[in-house]
Amino acid sequence: MARVAMVTLVAATTSVVVTACQNDPDIDITKLTAETDPPEVLYNQGLANLNAGKTTEAARKFDAIDKQQPFSEYARKALVMKAFVNYRQGQTQDAINAATRYLNLYPESEDAAYAQYILGLAYSKQIPTVTQDQKPAFKTIEAMQVVVTKYPNSEYVEDAQAKIRFAKDQLAGKEMQVGRYYLERKEYLAAVTRFRTVVEQYSGTNQVEEALARLVESYFAMGITSEAQTAAAVLGHNYPDSQWYADSYKLLQTNGLEPRENGGSWISRAGKKILGV
């Protein structure tokens, strides 16, 4: 009888504790077991939740491993998965923090390439429109270039290169926006500086065609006709069917000029880079 009474007392006490936890909004009873499960169990549960689309629950499992055994092998694996989950949830800064922490702790591990790739993806997601600050674009290029150069045989290289091209397009677009601003206000030297940056530094982007045409316009307005003719010639060599080239040609003709390349011009040298010479 005493034994039965003891079991009944324990069961009643447990019921009271669970009920109290359920009624307390500050206590999540699902975390009580998560913090005591072995790390390998938590990790597999995290993967299962991730596969099921339950990213919040997956993140909680990976966090629990980090809290329990922060320097274990499962903690290492959980950390890179946490970075991925953060990225999937749109929590880009958390993804950046987790990936950076992983790379600082495990720079030569088997998942370092993946962590570096997630870092680049998170920065890429932060890239705003060209009207805003483009610091995330610079960060994207920096992070993804590491993927390309340090992990050339990884499966992430192709997409890393695509993200680099996108980021460079954004940076070139920002330069074009500022250059047009100066051009509209007839601040031609300032405009040329911006368009030159696009042609020289972002030669593989989709902004080069307009940049060359704007150089024709800017130099022509300043009376530096040799450079205007050279910009038009380089534009014609690279984009012969372009409306920008047609407009530039027409502009030169208003002063009896035509495209003519000066081999000593910086534009001519930049043109060879565009052509891949």
mmCIF file of C-alpha atoms in Angstrom:
data_model
loop_
_atom_site.group_PDB
_atom_site.id
_atom_site.type_symbol
_atom_site.label_atom_id
_atom_site.label_comp_id
_atom_site.label_asym_id
_atom_site.label_seq_id
_atom_site.Cartn_x
_atom_site.Cartn_y
_atom_site.Cartn_z
ATOM 1 C CA MET A 1 0.000 0.000 0.000
ATOM 2 C CA ALA A 2 2.830 2.372 0.858
ATOM 3 C CA ARG A 3 4.413 1.713 -2.527
ATOM 4 C CA VAL A 4 1.149 2.425 -4.333
ATOM 5 C CA ALA A 5 0.744 5.614 -2.348
ATOM 6 C CA MET A 6 4.266 6.737 -3.304
ATOM 7 C CA VAL A 7 3.638 6.127 -7.031
ATOM 8 C CA THR A 8 0.378 8.023 -6.814
ATOM 9 C CA LEU A 9 2.140 10.922 -5.088
ATOM 10 C CA VAL A 10 4.864 11.087 -7.751
ATOM 11 C CA ALA A 11 2.314 10.989 -10.560
ATOM 12 C CA ALA A 12 0.290 13.723 -8.948
ATOM 13 C CA THR A 13 3.384 15.886 -8.429
ATOM 14 C CA THR A 14 4.437 15.441 -12.085
ATOM 15 C CA SER A 15 0.951 16.376 -13.217
ATOM 16 C CA VAL A 16 1.082 19.550 -11.156
ATOM 17 C CA VAL A 17 4.503 20.516 -12.598
ATOM 18 C CA VAL A 18 3.422 19.920 -16.200
ATOM 19 C CA THR A 19 0.165 21.780 -15.653
ATOM 20 C CA ALA A 20 2.033 24.689 -14.112
ATOM 21 C CA CYS A 21 4.433 24.797 -17.058
ATOM 22 C CA GLN A 22 1.581 24.742 -19.516
ATOM 23 C CA ASN A 23 -0.135 27.615 -17.731
ATOM 24 C CA ASP A 24 3.033 29.708 -17.513
ATOM 25 C CA PRO A 25 3.467 31.700 -20.766
ATOM 26 C CA ASP A 26 7.190 32.153 -20.076
ATOM 27 C CA ILE A 27 7.941 28.422 -20.157
ATOM 28 C CA ASP A 28 8.046 26.368 -23.342
ATOM 29 C CA ILE A 29 7.671 22.755 -22.187
ATOM 30 C CA THR A 30 8.919 21.472 -25.555
ATOM 31 C CA LYS A 31 12.347 22.844 -24.680
ATOM 32 C CA LEU A 32 12.602 20.798 -21.500
ATOM 33 C CA THR A 33 13.219 17.556 -23.388
ATOM 34 C CA ALA A 34 15.196 19.191 -26.193
ATOM 35 C CA GLU A 35 17.849 20.329 -23.752
ATOM 36 C CA THR A 36 18.400 16.809 -22.419
ATOM 37 C CA ASP A 37 18.424 14.743 -25.623
ATOM 38 C CA PRO A 38 21.848 13.554 -26.848
ATOM 39 C CA PRO A 39 23.412 15.811 -29.521
ATOM 40 C CA GLU A 40 23.203 13.167 -32.239
ATOM 41 C CA VAL A 41 19.467 12.806 -31.567
ATOM 42 C CA LEU A 42 18.971 16.569 -31.650
ATOM 43 C CA TYR A 43 20.922 16.867 -34.875
ATOM 44 C CA ASN A 44 18.872 14.194 -36.638
ATOM 45 C CA GLN A 45 15.688 15.780 -35.332
ATOM 46 C CA GLY A 46 16.858 19.109 -36.691
ATOM 47 C CA LEU A 47 17.456 17.618 -40.126
ATOM 48 C CA ALA A 48 14.069 15.897 -40.063
ATOM 49 C CA ASN A 49 12.335 19.148 -39.162
ATOM 50 C CA LEU A 50 14.244 20.967 -41.876
ATOM 51 C CA ASN A 51 13.191 18.412 -44.479
ATOM 52 C CA ALA A 52 9.610 18.811 -43.286
ATOM 53 C CA GLY A 53 9.794 22.577 -43.720
ATOM 54 C CA LYS A 54 9.713 23.255 -39.982
ATOM 55 C CA THR A 55 12.636 25.674 -39.978
ATOM 56 C CA THR A 56 11.908 27.250 -36.594
ATOM 57 C CA GLU A 57 11.874 23.860 -34.883
ATOM 58 C CA ALA A 58 15.016 22.844 -36.777
ATOM 59 C CA ALA A 59 16.805 25.974 -35.604
ATOM 60 C CA ARG A 60 15.797 25.224 -32.008
ATOM 61 C CA LYS A 61 17.279 21.739 -32.219
ATOM 62 C CA PHE A 62 20.568 23.035 -33.632
ATOM 63 C CA ASP A 63 20.724 25.737 -30.967
ATOM 64 C CA ALA A 64 20.225 23.154 -28.242
ATOM 65 C CA ILE A 65 23.293 21.229 -29.419
ATOM 66 C CA ASP A 66 25.399 24.396 -29.322
ATOM 67 C CA LYS A 67 24.285 25.077 -25.761
ATOM 68 C CA GLN A 68 24.857 21.516 -24.556
ATOM 69 C CA GLN A 69 28.194 20.660 -26.150
ATOM 70 C CA PRO A 70 29.526 23.755 -27.956
ATOM 71 C CA PHE A 71 32.831 22.158 -28.957
ATOM 72 C CA SER A 72 31.578 18.758 -30.057
ATOM 73 C CA GLU A 73 31.527 17.457 -33.620
ATOM 74 C CA TYR A 74 27.736 17.682 -33.670
ATOM 75 C CA ALA A 75 27.936 21.296 -32.521
ATOM 76 C CA ARG A 76 30.194 22.022 -35.492
ATOM 77 C CA LYS A 77 27.731 20.420 -37.900
ATOM 78 C CA ALA A 78 24.777 22.097 -36.200
ATOM 79 C CA LEU A 79 26.368 25.529 -36.500
ATOM 80 C CA VAL A 80 26.641 25.432 -40.277
ATOM 81 C CA MET A 81 23.090 24.094 -40.491
ATOM 82 C CA LYS A 82 21.926 26.929 -38.257
ATOM 83 C CA ALA A 83 23.477 29.380 -40.728
ATOM 84 C CA PHE A 84 21.537 27.713 -43.528
ATOM 85 C CA VAL A 85 18.273 27.741 -41.571
ATOM 86 C CA ASN A 86 18.729 31.442 -40.783
ATOM 87 C CA TYR A 87 19.221 32.104 -44.491
ATOM 88 C CA ARG A 88 16.121 30.074 -45.379
ATOM 89 C CA GLN A 89 14.098 32.060 -42.858
ATOM 90 C CA GLY A 90 15.258 35.363 -44.347
ATOM 91 C CA GLN A 91 17.258 36.206 -41.229
ATOM 92 C CA THR A 92 20.275 37.239 -43.256
ATOM 93 C CA GLN A 93 22.247 38.954 -40.499
ATOM 94 C CA ASP A 94 21.861 35.910 -38.236
ATOM 95 C CA ALA A 95 23.013 33.739 -41.137
ATOM 96 C CA ILE A 96 26.047 35.982 -41.625
ATOM 97 C CA ASN A 97 26.867 35.811 -37.914
ATOM 98 C CA ALA A 98 26.543 32.015 -37.784
ATOM 99 C CA ALA A 99 28.555 31.444 -40.980
ATOM 100 C CA THR A 100 31.268 33.853 -39.856
ATOM 101 C CA ARG A 101 31.494 32.159 -36.474
ATOM 102 C CA TYR A 102 31.766 28.775 -38.181
ATOM 103 C CA LEU A 103 34.567 29.948 -40.459
ATOM 104 C CA ASN A 104 36.442 31.444 -37.518
ATOM 105 C CA LEU A 105 36.169 28.217 -35.516
ATOM 106 C CA TYR A 106 36.573 25.666 -38.314
ATOM 107 C CA PRO A 107 38.358 27.340 -41.259
ATOM 108 C CA GLU A 108 39.727 24.077 -42.680
ATOM 109 C CA SER A 109 36.770 21.789 -42.031
ATOM 110 C CA GLU A 110 34.897 19.814 -44.668
ATOM 111 C CA ASP A 111 31.937 22.202 -44.482
ATOM 112 C CA ALA A 112 33.977 25.415 -44.688
ATOM 113 C CA ALA A 113 33.178 25.848 -48.391
ATOM 114 C CA TYR A 114 29.468 25.532 -47.647
ATOM 115 C CA ALA A 115 29.672 28.037 -44.795
ATOM 116 C CA GLN A 116 31.524 30.472 -47.053
ATOM 117 C CA TYR A 117 28.862 30.006 -49.720
ATOM 118 C CA ILE A 118 26.048 30.674 -47.234
ATOM 119 C CA LEU A 119 27.891 33.808 -46.134
ATOM 120 C CA GLY A 120 27.908 35.034 -49.729
ATOM 121 C CA LEU A 121 24.249 34.120 -50.223
ATOM 122 C CA ALA A 122 23.233 36.055 -47.128
ATOM 123 C CA TYR A 123 25.100 39.160 -48.274
ATOM 124 C CA SER A 124 23.573 38.769 -51.743
ATOM 125 C CA LYS A 125 20.078 38.783 -50.235
ATOM 126 C CA GLN A 126 20.886 42.109 -48.573
ATOM 127 C CA ILE A 127 21.762 43.881 -51.840
ATOM 128 C CA PRO A 128 19.313 46.796 -52.224
ATOM 129 C CA THR A 129 18.269 48.753 -55.312
ATOM 130 C CA VAL A 130 20.908 50.909 -57.011
ATOM 131 C CA THR A 131 19.511 54.011 -55.346
ATOM 132 C CA GLN A 132 20.788 52.785 -51.979
ATOM 133 C CA ASP A 133 24.153 52.043 -50.411
ATOM 134 C CA GLN A 134 25.817 49.077 -52.118
ATOM 135 C CA LYS A 135 27.989 47.799 -49.264
ATOM 136 C CA PRO A 136 26.267 44.369 -49.359
ATOM 137 C CA ALA A 137 27.234 44.074 -53.041
ATOM 138 C CA PHE A 138 30.896 44.566 -52.150
ATOM 139 C CA LYS A 139 30.533 42.007 -49.350
ATOM 140 C CA THR A 140 28.898 39.548 -51.745
ATOM 141 C CA ILE A 141 31.775 39.801 -54.200
ATOM 142 C CA GLU A 142 34.320 39.420 -51.418
ATOM 143 C CA ALA A 143 32.637 36.349 -49.922
ATOM 144 C CA MET A 144 31.865 34.615 -53.202
ATOM 145 C CA GLN A 145 35.338 35.278 -54.581
ATOM 146 C CA VAL A 146 36.696 33.239 -51.675
ATOM 147 C CA VAL A 147 34.441 30.373 -52.755
ATOM 148 C CA VAL A 148 35.781 30.598 -56.306
ATOM 149 C CA THR A 149 39.474 30.894 -55.430
ATOM 150 C CA LYS A 150 39.757 28.800 -52.257
ATOM 151 C CA TYR A 151 37.297 26.061 -53.196
ATOM 152 C CA PRO A 152 37.545 25.888 -57.014
ATOM 153 C CA ASN A 153 36.327 22.291 -57.151
ATOM 154 C CA SER A 154 33.300 22.782 -54.944
ATOM 155 C CA GLU A 155 29.747 22.507 -56.241
ATOM 156 C CA TYR A 156 29.100 26.124 -55.237
ATOM 157 C CA VAL A 157 31.497 27.793 -57.680
ATOM 158 C CA GLU A 158 29.080 28.214 -60.587
ATOM 159 C CA ASP A 159 26.423 29.945 -58.505
ATOM 160 C CA ALA A 160 29.093 31.963 -56.675
ATOM 161 C CA GLN A 161 30.253 33.347 -60.021
ATOM 162 C CA ALA A 162 26.659 34.209 -60.943
ATOM 163 C CA LYS A 163 26.219 36.068 -57.660
ATOM 164 C CA ILE A 164 29.460 37.973 -58.308
ATOM 165 C CA ARG A 165 28.175 39.056 -61.734
ATOM 166 C CA PHE A 166 24.904 40.206 -60.213
ATOM 167 C CA ALA A 167 26.693 42.188 -57.498
ATOM 168 C CA LYS A 168 28.966 43.843 -60.064
ATOM 169 C CA ASP A 169 25.937 44.777 -62.156
ATOM 170 C CA GLN A 170 24.514 46.478 -59.085
ATOM 171 C CA LEU A 171 27.735 48.369 -58.399
ATOM 172 C CA ALA A 172 27.953 49.450 -62.028
ATOM 173 C CA GLY A 173 24.321 50.509 -61.899
ATOM 174 C CA LYS A 174 25.058 52.677 -58.881
ATOM 175 C CA GLU A 175 27.938 54.356 -60.704
ATOM 176 C CA MET A 176 25.672 54.982 -63.694
ATOM 177 C CA GLN A 177 22.999 56.516 -61.501
ATOM 178 C CA VAL A 178 25.462 58.989 -60.008
ATOM 179 C CA GLY A 179 27.055 59.651 -63.404
ATOM 180 C CA ARG A 180 23.699 60.532 -64.939
ATOM 181 C CA TYR A 181 23.042 62.869 -62.041
ATOM 182 C CA TYR A 182 26.241 64.806 -62.799
ATOM 183 C CA LEU A 183 25.618 64.723 -66.540
ATOM 184 C CA GLU A 184 22.151 66.247 -66.152
ATOM 185 C CA ARG A 185 23.714 69.079 -64.166
ATOM 186 C CA LYS A 186 26.456 69.565 -66.773
ATOM 187 C CA GLU A 187 29.162 68.560 -64.294
ATOM 188 C CA TYR A 188 30.946 66.690 -67.040
ATOM 189 C CA LEU A 189 34.241 65.840 -65.342
ATOM 190 C CA ALA A 190 32.444 64.274 -62.396
ATOM 191 C CA ALA A 191 30.205 62.372 -64.807
ATOM 192 C CA VAL A 192 33.172 61.068 -66.811
ATOM 193 C CA THR A 193 34.780 59.751 -63.605
ATOM 194 C CA ARG A 194 31.718 57.635 -62.871
ATOM 195 C CA PHE A 195 31.300 56.330 -66.426
ATOM 196 C CA ARG A 196 35.014 55.562 -66.612
ATOM 197 C CA THR A 197 34.725 53.456 -63.450
ATOM 198 C CA VAL A 198 32.010 51.378 -65.110
ATOM 199 C CA VAL A 199 34.028 50.821 -68.287
ATOM 200 C CA GLU A 200 37.306 50.014 -66.544
ATOM 201 C CA GLN A 201 36.183 48.150 -63.423
ATOM 202 C CA TYR A 202 32.908 46.568 -64.503
ATOM 203 C CA SER A 203 33.611 45.749 -68.134
ATOM 204 C CA GLY A 204 31.631 42.522 -68.033
ATOM 205 C CA THR A 205 28.400 44.070 -66.798
ATOM 206 C CA ASN A 206 25.291 45.113 -68.674
ATOM 207 C CA GLN A 207 25.996 48.779 -67.905
ATOM 208 C CA VAL A 208 29.040 49.195 -70.175
ATOM 209 C CA GLU A 209 27.073 49.876 -73.336
ATOM 210 C CA GLU A 210 25.337 52.930 -71.901
ATOM 211 C CA ALA A 211 28.490 54.048 -70.083
ATOM 212 C CA LEU A 212 30.387 54.307 -73.391
ATOM 213 C CA ALA A 213 27.533 56.283 -74.934
ATOM 214 C CA ARG A 214 27.483 58.624 -71.953
ATOM 215 C CA LEU A 215 31.218 59.131 -72.357
ATOM 216 C CA VAL A 216 30.612 60.185 -75.951
ATOM 217 C CA GLU A 217 28.017 62.645 -74.740
ATOM 218 C CA SER A 218 30.170 64.002 -71.902
ATOM 219 C CA TYR A 219 33.386 64.416 -73.896
ATOM 220 C CA PHE A 220 31.485 65.913 -76.820
ATOM 221 C CA ALA A 221 29.904 68.487 -74.498
ATOM 222 C CA MET A 222 33.360 69.416 -73.159
ATOM 223 C CA GLY A 223 34.785 69.771 -76.656
ATOM 224 C CA ILE A 224 37.197 66.856 -76.215
ATOM 225 C CA THR A 225 36.225 65.387 -79.547
ATOM 226 C CA SER A 226 39.057 62.834 -79.844
ATOM 227 C CA GLU A 227 37.883 61.045 -76.708
ATOM 228 C CA ALA A 228 34.256 61.291 -77.823
ATOM 229 C CA GLN A 229 35.168 59.705 -81.164
ATOM 230 C CA THR A 230 37.177 56.973 -79.433
ATOM 231 C CA ALA A 231 34.312 56.145 -77.053
ATOM 232 C CA ALA A 232 31.966 55.904 -80.016
ATOM 233 C CA ALA A 233 34.395 53.673 -81.944
ATOM 234 C CA VAL A 234 34.789 51.289 -78.985
ATOM 235 C CA LEU A 235 31.021 51.278 -78.561
ATOM 236 C CA GLY A 236 30.595 50.395 -82.228
ATOM 237 C CA HIS A 237 33.175 47.603 -82.077
ATOM 238 C CA ASN A 238 31.463 45.951 -79.129
ATOM 239 C CA TYR A 239 27.814 46.772 -79.772
ATOM 240 C CA PRO A 240 27.427 47.529 -83.496
ATOM 241 C CA ASP A 241 23.633 47.070 -83.489
ATOM 242 C CA SER A 242 23.062 49.088 -80.344
ATOM 243 C CA GLN A 243 20.697 52.035 -80.230
ATOM 244 C CA TRP A 244 23.254 53.700 -77.962
ATOM 245 C CA TYR A 245 25.792 53.438 -80.802
ATOM 246 C CA ALA A 246 23.296 54.831 -83.321
ATOM 247 C CA ASP A 247 22.590 57.797 -81.030
ATOM 248 C CA SER A 248 26.311 58.413 -80.411
ATOM 249 C CA TYR A 249 27.062 58.293 -84.132
ATOM 250 C CA LYS A 250 24.282 60.799 -84.790
ATOM 251 C CA LEU A 251 25.613 63.116 -82.082
ATOM 252 C CA LEU A 252 29.102 63.151 -83.611
ATOM 253 C CA GLN A 253 27.690 63.885 -87.047
ATOM 254 C CA THR A 254 26.116 67.113 -85.767
ATOM 255 C CA ASN A 255 29.667 68.448 -85.670
ATOM 256 C CA GLY A 256 30.864 66.733 -88.837
ATOM 257 C CA LEU A 257 32.608 63.925 -86.915
ATOM 258 C CA GLU A 258 32.500 60.144 -86.946
ATOM 259 C CA PRO A 259 33.754 57.370 -84.666
ATOM 260 C CA ARG A 260 37.541 57.118 -84.778
ATOM 261 C CA GLU A 261 39.650 55.257 -82.258
ATOM 262 C CA ASN A 262 42.730 56.824 -80.677
ATOM 263 C CA GLY A 263 44.945 53.909 -79.648
ATOM 264 C CA GLY A 264 46.596 55.971 -76.924
ATOM 265 C CA SER A 265 43.350 56.703 -75.113
ATOM 266 C CA TRP A 266 42.377 54.975 -71.887
ATOM 267 C CA ILE A 267 39.074 54.177 -73.611
ATOM 268 C CA SER A 268 40.878 52.205 -76.305
ATOM 269 C CA ARG A 269 42.769 50.186 -73.695
ATOM 270 C CA ALA A 270 39.558 49.544 -71.791
ATOM 271 C CA GLY A 271 37.899 48.504 -75.048
ATOM 272 C CA LYS A 272 40.409 45.701 -75.491
ATOM 273 C CA LYS A 273 39.436 44.416 -72.051
ATOM 274 C CA ILE A 274 35.768 44.404 -73.031
ATOM 275 C CA LEU A 275 36.634 42.379 -76.129
ATOM 276 C CA GLY A 276 38.816 40.067 -74.037
ATOM 277 C CA VAL A 277 41.952 40.923 -75.997
#
